[in-house]
mmCIF file of C-alpha atoms in Angstrom:
data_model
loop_
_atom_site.group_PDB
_atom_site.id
_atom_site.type_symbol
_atom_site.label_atom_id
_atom_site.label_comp_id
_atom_site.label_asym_id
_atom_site.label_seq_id
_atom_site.Cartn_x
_atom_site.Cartn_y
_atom_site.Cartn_z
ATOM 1 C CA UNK S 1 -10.401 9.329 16.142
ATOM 2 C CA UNK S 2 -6.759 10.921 16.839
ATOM 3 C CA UNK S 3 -5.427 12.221 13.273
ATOM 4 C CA UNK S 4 -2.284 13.695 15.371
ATOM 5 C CA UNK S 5 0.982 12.560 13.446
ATOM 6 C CA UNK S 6 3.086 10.042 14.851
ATOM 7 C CA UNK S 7 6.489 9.930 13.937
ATOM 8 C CA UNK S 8 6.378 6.304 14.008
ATOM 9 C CA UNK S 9 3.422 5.872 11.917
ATOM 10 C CA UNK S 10 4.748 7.934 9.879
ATOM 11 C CA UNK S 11 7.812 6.003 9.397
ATOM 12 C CA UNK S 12 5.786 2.935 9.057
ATOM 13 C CA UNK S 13 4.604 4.953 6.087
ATOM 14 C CA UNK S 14 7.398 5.910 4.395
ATOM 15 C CA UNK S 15 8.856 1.978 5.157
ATOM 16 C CA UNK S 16 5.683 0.454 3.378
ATOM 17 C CA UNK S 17 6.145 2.628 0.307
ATOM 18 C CA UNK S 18 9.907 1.570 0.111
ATOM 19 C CA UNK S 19 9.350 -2.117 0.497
ATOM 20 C CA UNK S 20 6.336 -1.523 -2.256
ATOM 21 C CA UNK S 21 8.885 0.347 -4.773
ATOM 22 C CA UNK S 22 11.633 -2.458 -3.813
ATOM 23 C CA UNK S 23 9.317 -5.249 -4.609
ATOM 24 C CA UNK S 24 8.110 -3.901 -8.000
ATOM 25 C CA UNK S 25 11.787 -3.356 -9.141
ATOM 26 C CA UNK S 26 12.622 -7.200 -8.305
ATOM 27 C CA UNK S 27 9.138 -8.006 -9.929
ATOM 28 C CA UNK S 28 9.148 -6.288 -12.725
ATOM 29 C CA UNK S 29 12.943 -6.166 -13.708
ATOM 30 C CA UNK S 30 15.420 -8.182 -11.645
ATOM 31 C CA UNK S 31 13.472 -11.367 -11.401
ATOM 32 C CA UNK S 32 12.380 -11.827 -14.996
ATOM 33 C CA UNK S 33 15.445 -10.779 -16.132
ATOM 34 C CA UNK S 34 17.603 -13.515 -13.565
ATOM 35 C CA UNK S 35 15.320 -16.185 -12.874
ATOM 36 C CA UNK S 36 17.034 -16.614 -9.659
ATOM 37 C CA UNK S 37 14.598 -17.864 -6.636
ATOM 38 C CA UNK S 38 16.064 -16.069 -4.581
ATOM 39 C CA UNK S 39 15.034 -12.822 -6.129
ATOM 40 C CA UNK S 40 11.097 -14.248 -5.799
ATOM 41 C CA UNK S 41 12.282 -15.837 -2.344
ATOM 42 C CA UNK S 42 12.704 -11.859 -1.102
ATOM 43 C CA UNK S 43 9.485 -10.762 -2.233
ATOM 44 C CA UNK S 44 7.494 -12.626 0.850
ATOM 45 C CA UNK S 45 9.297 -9.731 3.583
ATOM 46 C CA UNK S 46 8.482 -6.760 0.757
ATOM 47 C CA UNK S 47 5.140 -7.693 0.429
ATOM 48 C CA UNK S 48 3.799 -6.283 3.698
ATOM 49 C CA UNK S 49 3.486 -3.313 2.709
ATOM 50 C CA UNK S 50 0.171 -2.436 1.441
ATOM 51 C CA UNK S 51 -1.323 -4.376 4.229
ATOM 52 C CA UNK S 52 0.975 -1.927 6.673
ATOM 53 C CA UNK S 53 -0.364 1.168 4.804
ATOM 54 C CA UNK S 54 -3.973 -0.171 5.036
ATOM 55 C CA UNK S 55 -3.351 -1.422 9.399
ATOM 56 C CA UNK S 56 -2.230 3.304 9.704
ATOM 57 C CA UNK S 57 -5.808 4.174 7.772
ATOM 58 C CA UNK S 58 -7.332 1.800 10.467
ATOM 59 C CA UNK S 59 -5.580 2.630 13.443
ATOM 60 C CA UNK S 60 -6.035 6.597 13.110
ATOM 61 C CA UNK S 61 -9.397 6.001 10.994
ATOM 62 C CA UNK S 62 -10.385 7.855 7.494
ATOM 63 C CA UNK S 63 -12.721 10.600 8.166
ATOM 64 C CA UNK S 64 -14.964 10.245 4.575
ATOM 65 C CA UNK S 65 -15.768 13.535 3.428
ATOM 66 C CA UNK S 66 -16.936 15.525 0.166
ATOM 67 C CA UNK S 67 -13.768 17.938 0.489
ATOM 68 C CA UNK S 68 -11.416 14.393 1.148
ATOM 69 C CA UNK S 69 -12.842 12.949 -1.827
ATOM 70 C CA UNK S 70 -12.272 15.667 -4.280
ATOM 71 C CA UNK S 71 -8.928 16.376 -2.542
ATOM 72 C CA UNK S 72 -7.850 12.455 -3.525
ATOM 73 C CA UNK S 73 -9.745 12.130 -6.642
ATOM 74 C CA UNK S 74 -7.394 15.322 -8.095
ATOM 75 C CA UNK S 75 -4.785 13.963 -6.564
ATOM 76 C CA UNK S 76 -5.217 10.896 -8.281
ATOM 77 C CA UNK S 77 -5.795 13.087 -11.709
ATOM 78 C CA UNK S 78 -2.848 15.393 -11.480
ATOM 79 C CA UNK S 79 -0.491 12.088 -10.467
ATOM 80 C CA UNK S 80 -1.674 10.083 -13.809
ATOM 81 C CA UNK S 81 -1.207 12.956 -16.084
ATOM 82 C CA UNK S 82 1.900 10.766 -16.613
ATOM 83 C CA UNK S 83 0.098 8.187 -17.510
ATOM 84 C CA UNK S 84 -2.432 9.654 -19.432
ATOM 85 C CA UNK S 85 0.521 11.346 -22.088
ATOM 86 C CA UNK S 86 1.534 8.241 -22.430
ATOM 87 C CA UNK S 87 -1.105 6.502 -23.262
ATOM 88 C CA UNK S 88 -1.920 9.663 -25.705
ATOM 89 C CA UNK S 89 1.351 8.641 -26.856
ATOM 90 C CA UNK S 90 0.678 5.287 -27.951
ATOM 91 C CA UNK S 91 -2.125 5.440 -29.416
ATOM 92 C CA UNK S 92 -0.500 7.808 -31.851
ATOM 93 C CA UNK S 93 1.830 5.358 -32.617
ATOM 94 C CA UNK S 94 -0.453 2.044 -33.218
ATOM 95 C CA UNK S 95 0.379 0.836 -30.089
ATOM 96 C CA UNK S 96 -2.544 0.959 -27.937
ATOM 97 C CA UNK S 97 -6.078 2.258 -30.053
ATOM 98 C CA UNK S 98 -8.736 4.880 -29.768
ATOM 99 C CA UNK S 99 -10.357 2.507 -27.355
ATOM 100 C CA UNK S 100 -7.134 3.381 -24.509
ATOM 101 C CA UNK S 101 -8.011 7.285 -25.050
ATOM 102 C CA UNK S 102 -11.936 6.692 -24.472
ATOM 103 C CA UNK S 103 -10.694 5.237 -20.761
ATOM 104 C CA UNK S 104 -8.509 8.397 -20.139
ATOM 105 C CA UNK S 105 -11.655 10.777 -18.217
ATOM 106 C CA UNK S 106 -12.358 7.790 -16.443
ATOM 107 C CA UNK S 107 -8.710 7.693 -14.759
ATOM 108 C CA UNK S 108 -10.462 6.454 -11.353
ATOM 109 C CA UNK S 109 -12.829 3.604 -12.608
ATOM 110 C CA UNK S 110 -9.897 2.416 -15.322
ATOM 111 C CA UNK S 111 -6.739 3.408 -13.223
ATOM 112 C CA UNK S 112 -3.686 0.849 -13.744
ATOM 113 C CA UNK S 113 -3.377 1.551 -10.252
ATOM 114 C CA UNK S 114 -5.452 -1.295 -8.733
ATOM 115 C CA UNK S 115 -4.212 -0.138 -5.037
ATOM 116 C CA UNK S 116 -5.788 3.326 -5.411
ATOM 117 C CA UNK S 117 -9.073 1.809 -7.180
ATOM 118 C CA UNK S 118 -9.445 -0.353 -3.842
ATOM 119 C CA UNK S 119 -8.591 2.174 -1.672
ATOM 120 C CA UNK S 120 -11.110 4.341 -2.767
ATOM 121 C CA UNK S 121 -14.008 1.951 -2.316
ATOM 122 C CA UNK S 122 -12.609 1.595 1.020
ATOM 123 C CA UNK S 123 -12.365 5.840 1.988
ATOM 124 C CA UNK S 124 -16.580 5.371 0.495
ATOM 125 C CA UNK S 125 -17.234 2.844 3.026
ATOM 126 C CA UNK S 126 -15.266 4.432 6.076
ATOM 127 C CA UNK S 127 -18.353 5.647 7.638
ATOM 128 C CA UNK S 128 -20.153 2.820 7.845
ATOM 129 C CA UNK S 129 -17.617 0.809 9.395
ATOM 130 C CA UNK S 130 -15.649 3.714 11.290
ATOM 131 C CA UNK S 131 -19.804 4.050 13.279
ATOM 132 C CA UNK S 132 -19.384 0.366 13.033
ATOM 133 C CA UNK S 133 -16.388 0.097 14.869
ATOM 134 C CA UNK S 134 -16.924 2.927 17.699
ATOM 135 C CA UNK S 135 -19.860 1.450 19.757
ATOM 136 C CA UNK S 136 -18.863 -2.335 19.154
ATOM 137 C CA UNK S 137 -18.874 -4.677 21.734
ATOM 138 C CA UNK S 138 -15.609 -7.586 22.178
ATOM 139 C CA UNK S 139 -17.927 -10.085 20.769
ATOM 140 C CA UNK S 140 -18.958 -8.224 17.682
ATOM 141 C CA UNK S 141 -15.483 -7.428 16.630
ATOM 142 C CA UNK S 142 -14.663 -10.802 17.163
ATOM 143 C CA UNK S 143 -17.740 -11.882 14.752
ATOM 144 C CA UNK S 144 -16.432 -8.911 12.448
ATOM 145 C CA UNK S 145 -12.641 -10.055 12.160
ATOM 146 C CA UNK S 146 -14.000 -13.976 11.902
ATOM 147 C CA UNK S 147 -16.360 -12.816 8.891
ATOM 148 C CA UNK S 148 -13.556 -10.430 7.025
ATOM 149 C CA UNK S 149 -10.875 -13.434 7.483
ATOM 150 C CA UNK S 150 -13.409 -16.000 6.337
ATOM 151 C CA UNK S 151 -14.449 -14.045 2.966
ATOM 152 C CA UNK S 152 -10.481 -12.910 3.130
ATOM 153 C CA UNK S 153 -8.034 -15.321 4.068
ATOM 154 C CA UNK S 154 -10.171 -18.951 4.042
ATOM 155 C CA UNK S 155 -11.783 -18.079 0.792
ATOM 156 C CA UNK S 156 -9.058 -16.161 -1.021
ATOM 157 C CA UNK S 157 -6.110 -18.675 -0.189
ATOM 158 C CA UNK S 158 -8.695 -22.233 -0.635
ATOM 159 C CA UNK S 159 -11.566 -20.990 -2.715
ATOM 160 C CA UNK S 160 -12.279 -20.618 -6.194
ATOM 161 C CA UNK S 161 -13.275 -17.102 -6.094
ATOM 162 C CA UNK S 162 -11.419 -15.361 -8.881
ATOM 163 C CA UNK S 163 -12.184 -12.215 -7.111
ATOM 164 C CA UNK S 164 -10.811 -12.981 -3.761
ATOM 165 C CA UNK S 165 -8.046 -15.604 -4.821
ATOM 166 C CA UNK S 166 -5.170 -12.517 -4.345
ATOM 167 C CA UNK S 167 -6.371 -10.500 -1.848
ATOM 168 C CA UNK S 168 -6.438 -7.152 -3.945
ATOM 169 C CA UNK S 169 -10.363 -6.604 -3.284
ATOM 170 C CA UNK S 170 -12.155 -4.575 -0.698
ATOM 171 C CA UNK S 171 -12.708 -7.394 1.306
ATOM 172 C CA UNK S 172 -8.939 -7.792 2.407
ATOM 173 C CA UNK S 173 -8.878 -3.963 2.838
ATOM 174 C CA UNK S 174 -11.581 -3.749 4.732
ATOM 175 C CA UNK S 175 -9.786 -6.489 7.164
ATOM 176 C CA UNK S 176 -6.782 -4.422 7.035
ATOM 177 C CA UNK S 177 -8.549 -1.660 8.194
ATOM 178 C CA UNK S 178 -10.415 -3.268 11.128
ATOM 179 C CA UNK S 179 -7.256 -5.146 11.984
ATOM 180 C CA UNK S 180 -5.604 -1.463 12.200
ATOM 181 C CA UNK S 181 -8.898 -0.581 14.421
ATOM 182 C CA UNK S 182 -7.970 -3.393 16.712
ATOM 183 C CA UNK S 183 -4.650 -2.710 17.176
ATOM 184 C CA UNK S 184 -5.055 0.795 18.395
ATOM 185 C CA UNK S 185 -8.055 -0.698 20.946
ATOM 186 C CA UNK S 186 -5.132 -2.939 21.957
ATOM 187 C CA UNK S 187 -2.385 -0.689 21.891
ATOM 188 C CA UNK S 188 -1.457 -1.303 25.850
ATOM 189 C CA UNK S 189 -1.628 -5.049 24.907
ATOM 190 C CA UNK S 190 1.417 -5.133 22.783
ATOM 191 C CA UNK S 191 3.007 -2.138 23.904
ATOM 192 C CA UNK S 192 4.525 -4.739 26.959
ATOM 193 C CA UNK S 193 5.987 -6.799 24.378
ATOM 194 C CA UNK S 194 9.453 -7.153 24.272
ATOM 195 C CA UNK S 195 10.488 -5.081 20.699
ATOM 196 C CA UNK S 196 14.416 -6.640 20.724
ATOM 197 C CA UNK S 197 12.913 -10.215 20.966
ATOM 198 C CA UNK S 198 10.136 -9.469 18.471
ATOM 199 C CA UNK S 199 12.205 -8.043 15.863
ATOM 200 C CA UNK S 200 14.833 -10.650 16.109
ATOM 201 C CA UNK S 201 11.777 -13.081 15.558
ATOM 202 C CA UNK S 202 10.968 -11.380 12.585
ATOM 203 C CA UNK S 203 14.034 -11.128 10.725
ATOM 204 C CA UNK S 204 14.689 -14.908 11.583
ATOM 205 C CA UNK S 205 11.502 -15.838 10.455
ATOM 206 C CA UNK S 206 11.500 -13.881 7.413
ATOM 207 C CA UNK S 207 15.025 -15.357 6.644
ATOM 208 C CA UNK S 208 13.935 -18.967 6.950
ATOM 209 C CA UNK S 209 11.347 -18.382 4.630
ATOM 210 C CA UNK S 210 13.366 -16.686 1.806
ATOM 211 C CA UNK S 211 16.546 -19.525 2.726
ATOM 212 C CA UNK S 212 14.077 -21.850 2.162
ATOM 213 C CA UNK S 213 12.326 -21.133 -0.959
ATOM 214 C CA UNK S 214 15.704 -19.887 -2.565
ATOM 215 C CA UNK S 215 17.049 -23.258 -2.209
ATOM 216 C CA UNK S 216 13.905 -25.136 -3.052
ATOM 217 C CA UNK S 217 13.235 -22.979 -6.092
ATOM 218 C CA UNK S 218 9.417 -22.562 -7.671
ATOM 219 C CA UNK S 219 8.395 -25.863 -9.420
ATOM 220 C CA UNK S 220 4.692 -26.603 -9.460
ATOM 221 C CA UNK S 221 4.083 -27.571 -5.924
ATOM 222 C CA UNK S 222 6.080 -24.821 -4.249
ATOM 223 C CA UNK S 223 4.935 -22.488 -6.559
ATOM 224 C CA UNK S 224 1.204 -22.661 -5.621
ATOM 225 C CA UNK S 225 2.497 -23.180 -2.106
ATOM 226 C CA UNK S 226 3.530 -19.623 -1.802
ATOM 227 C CA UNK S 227 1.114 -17.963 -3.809
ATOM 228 C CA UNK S 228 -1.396 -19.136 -1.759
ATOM 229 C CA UNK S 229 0.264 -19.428 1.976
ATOM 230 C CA UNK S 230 3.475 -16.605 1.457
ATOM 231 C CA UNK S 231 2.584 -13.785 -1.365
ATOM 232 C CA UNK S 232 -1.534 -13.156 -1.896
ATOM 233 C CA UNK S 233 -2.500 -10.460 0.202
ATOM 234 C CA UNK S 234 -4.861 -13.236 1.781
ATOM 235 C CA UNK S 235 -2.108 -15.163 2.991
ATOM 236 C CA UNK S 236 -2.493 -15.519 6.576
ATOM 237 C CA UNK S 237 1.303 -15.979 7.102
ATOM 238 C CA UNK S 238 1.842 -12.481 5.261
ATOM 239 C CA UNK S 239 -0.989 -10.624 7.657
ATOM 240 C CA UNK S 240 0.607 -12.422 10.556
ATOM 241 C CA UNK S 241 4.118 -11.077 9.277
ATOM 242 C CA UNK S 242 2.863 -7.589 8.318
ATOM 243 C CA UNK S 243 1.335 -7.207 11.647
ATOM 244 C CA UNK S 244 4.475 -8.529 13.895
ATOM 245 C CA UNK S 245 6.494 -5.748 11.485
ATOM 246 C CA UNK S 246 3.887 -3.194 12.509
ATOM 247 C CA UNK S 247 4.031 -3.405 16.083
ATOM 248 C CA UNK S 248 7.813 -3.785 16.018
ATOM 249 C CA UNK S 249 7.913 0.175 14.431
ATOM 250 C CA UNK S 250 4.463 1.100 16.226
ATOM 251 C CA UNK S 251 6.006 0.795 19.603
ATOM 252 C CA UNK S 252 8.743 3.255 18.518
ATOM 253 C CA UNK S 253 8.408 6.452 20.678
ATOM 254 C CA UNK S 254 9.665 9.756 18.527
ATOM 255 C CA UNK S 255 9.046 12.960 16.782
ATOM 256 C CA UNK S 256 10.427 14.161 13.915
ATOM 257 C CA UNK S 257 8.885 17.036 11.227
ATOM 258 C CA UNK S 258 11.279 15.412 8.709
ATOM 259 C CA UNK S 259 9.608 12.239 8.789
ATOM 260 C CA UNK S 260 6.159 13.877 9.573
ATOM 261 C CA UNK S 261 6.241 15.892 6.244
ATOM 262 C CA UNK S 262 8.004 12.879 3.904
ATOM 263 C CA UNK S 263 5.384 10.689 5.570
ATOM 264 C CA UNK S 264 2.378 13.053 3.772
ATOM 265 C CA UNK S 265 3.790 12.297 0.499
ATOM 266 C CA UNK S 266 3.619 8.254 0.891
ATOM 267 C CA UNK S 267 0.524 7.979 -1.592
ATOM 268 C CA UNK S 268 2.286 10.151 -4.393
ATOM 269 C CA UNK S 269 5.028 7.934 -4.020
ATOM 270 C CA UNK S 270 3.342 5.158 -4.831
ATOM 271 C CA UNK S 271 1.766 6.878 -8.091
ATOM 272 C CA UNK S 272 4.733 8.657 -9.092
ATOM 273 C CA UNK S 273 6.950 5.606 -9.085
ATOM 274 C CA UNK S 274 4.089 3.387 -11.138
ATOM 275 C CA UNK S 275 3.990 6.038 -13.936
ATOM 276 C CA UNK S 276 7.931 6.629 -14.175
ATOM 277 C CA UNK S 277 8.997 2.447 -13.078
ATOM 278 C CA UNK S 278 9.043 0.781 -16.931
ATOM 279 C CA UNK S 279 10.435 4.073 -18.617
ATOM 280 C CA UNK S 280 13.236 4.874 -16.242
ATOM 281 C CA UNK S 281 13.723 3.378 -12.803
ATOM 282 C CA UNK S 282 13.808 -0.642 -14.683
ATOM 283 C CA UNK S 283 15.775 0.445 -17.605
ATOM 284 C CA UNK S 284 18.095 2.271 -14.786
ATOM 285 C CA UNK S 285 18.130 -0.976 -12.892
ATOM 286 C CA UNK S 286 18.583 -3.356 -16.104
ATOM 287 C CA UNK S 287 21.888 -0.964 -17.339
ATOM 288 C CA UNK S 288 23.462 -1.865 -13.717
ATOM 289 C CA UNK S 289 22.905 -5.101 -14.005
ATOM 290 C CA UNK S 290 24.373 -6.001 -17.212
ATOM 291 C CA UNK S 291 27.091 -4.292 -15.633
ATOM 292 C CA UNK S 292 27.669 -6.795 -13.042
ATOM 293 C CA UNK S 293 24.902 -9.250 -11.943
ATOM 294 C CA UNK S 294 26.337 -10.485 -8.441
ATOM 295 C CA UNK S 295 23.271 -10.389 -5.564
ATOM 296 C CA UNK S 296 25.098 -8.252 -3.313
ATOM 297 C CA UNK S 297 26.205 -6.105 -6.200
ATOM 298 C CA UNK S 298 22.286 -6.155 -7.544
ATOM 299 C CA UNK S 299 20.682 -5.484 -4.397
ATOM 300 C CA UNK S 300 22.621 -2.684 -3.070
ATOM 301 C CA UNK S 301 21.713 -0.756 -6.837
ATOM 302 C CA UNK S 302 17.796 -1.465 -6.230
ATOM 303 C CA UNK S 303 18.391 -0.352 -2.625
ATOM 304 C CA UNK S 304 19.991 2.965 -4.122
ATOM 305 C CA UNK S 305 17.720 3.537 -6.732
ATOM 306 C CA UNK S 306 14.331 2.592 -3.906
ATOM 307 C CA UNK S 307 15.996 5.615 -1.945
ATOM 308 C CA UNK S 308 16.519 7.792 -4.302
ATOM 309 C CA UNK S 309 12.987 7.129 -6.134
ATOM 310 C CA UNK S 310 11.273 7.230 -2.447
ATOM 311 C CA UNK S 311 13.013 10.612 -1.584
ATOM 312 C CA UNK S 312 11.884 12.241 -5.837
ATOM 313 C CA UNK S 313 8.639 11.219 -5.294
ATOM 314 C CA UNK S 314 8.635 13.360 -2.108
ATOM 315 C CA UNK S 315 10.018 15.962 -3.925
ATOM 316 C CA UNK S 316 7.749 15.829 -6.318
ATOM 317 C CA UNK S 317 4.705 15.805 -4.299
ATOM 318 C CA UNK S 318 5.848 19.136 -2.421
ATOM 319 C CA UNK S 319 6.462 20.937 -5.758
ATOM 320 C CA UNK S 320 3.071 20.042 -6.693
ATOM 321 C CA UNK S 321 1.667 21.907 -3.405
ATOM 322 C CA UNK S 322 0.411 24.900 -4.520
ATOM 323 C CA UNK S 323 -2.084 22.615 -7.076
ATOM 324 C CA UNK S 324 -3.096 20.593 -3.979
ATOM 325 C CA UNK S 325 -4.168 23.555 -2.001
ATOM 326 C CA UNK S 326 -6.054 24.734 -5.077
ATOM 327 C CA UNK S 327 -7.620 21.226 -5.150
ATOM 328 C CA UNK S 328 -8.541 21.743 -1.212
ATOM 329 C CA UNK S 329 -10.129 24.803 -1.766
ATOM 330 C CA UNK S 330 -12.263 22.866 -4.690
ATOM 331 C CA UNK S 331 -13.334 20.302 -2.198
ATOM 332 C CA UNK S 332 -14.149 22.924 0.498
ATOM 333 C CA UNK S 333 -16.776 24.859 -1.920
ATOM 334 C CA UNK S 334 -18.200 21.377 -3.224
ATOM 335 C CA UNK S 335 -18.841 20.708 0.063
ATOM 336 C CA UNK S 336 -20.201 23.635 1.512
ATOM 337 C CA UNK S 337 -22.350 23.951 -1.928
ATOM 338 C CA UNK S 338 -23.523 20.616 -1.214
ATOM 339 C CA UNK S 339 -24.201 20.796 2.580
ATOM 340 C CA UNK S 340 -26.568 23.791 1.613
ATOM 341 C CA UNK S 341 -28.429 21.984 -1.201
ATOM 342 C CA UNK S 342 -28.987 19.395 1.493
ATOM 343 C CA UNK S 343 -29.867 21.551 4.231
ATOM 344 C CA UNK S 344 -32.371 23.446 1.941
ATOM 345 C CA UNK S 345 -34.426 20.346 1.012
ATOM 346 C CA UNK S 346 -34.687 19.595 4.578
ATOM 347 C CA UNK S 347 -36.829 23.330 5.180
#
């Protein structure tokens, strides 16, 4: 599978992490502290991207290997350091138990970061669907996508499947990442579309859905209405969205080593801005706001602070290079050590 970086891709990368750092400011701080609708209303465009970030690992394919593993295990580690100090913190202070500090060696099994925890069981099951995936026939990847939106999208959004109701499960990642398959088997399918009438689609799509629920507001009814059909990860209107926005920056044609190198930073970004969003970025957010709580006024401040969170996690993650080529060189010797246990039970 091509691992060549595409500027686009790329892009796509750094967009998903900015719509992902967007929505947790409006879901974590703005909304609560508003209660306007039309601060939920905007979540249903934002929420496409984790299913964007999943559709790149598909389309270029994760290559599972003892050196990867180690290389994102420590860089799951050295990112919730953070995380870990705080909890340290707390516990110190009454606020969260000896039981909080037993979970700390365990950071990938009891990470707050669901995303990474089902990422990981999908970079474990890569091989089996990436062998999957290379020979198969129209029909079986037909029966494939039917089976993954079945489990996914039928049971998730009208089930009773606690475990599938939202989408965050492998299941939905695992149709993510044969969606992405698909799309790159397809590329010369949608690379005829038209990408000035798509895009103006989108956006008027994705504006009648947020007019509409910001006038309707959430009662009951239109509450479980988008949960189900708008917000879950299982939501077929979100895939359908997330997909349309995909192919929109997909079919861009461009290089750029700016982009190319931010772009290698996208999962740090998503860790860095977890560990640092309720003890800066919200209380950043929440001073600016008291300050003057008009939308434009309100969104243009998140939009600043996305940017500049976006472009210090990338910072961040390049400062920390010298500990992720130590980390590489870990995962090289593991494997190699490894490879010859192996091949010396085999004599």
């Amino acid at each position: 599978m091509n691992k060549e970086r595409q500027s686009s891709f790329e892009l796509l990368r750094i967009i998903a992490q900015f719509m992902i750092v967007f929505y947790h400011i409006l879901y974590f701080a703005v909304y609560p502290a508003s209660g306007l609708s039309f601060y939920k209303a905007i979540w249903f465009p934002l929420h496409i991207g984790v299913p964007i970030f999943v559709f790149i690992s598909g389309y270029f394919g994760i290559r599972a290997s003892v050196k990867g593993f180690v290389k994102l295990a420590g860089m799951v580690l050295i990112l919730s350091i953070p995380y870990m100090v705080e909890q340290v913190i707390n516990a110190f202070n009454g606020l969260g138990g000896a039981k909080s500090l037993v979970k700390l060696p365990f950071f990938l099994s009891y990470t707050p970061f669901w995303f990474i925890r089902t990422y990981i069981f999908l970079y474990l099951l890569s091989p089996v669907i990436n062998k999957f995936l290379k020979d198969i026939t129209l029909v079986n990847r037909i029966f494939l996508l039917g089976a993954l939106l079945y489990m996914s999208v039928y049971i998730g959004m009208l089930g009773s499947d606690e475990s599938l109701k939202d989408g965050k499960n492998v299941v939905t990642f695992m149709l993510f990442y044969t969606i992405g398959d698909t799309l790159r088997y397809y590329k010369t399918k949608w690379d005829g579309l038209n990408i000035n009438k798509t895009l103006c689609a989108f956006l008027l799509f994705n504006a009648l859905v947020v007019a509409v629920f910001s006038y309707m507001g959430f009662g009951r009814i239109a509450d479980a209405i988008w949960l189900r059909v708008f917000f879950a990860y299982c939501s077929p209107v979100l895939l359908i969205n997330a997909i349309v926005f995909y192919i929109i920056i997909g079919k861009l044609n461009f290089h750029s080593r700016i982009i190319n190198k931010i772009g290698k930073s996208s999962l740090a970004m998503y860790m860095v801005h977890g560990t640092f969003l309720f003890s800066l970025i919200n209380p950043a957010v929440m001073y600016l706001y008291n300050l003057n709580d008009n939308i434009f006024f309100v969104l243009l401040n998140v939009f600043i602070i996305t940017l500049i969170t976006v472009i210090a996690c990338a910072i961040i993650y390049w400062m920390l290079t010298p500990i992720w080529n130590i980390i590489a060189i870990i995962g090289e010797k593991t494997q190699n050590n490894i490879e010859a246990r192996l091949l010396s039970l085999q004599r």
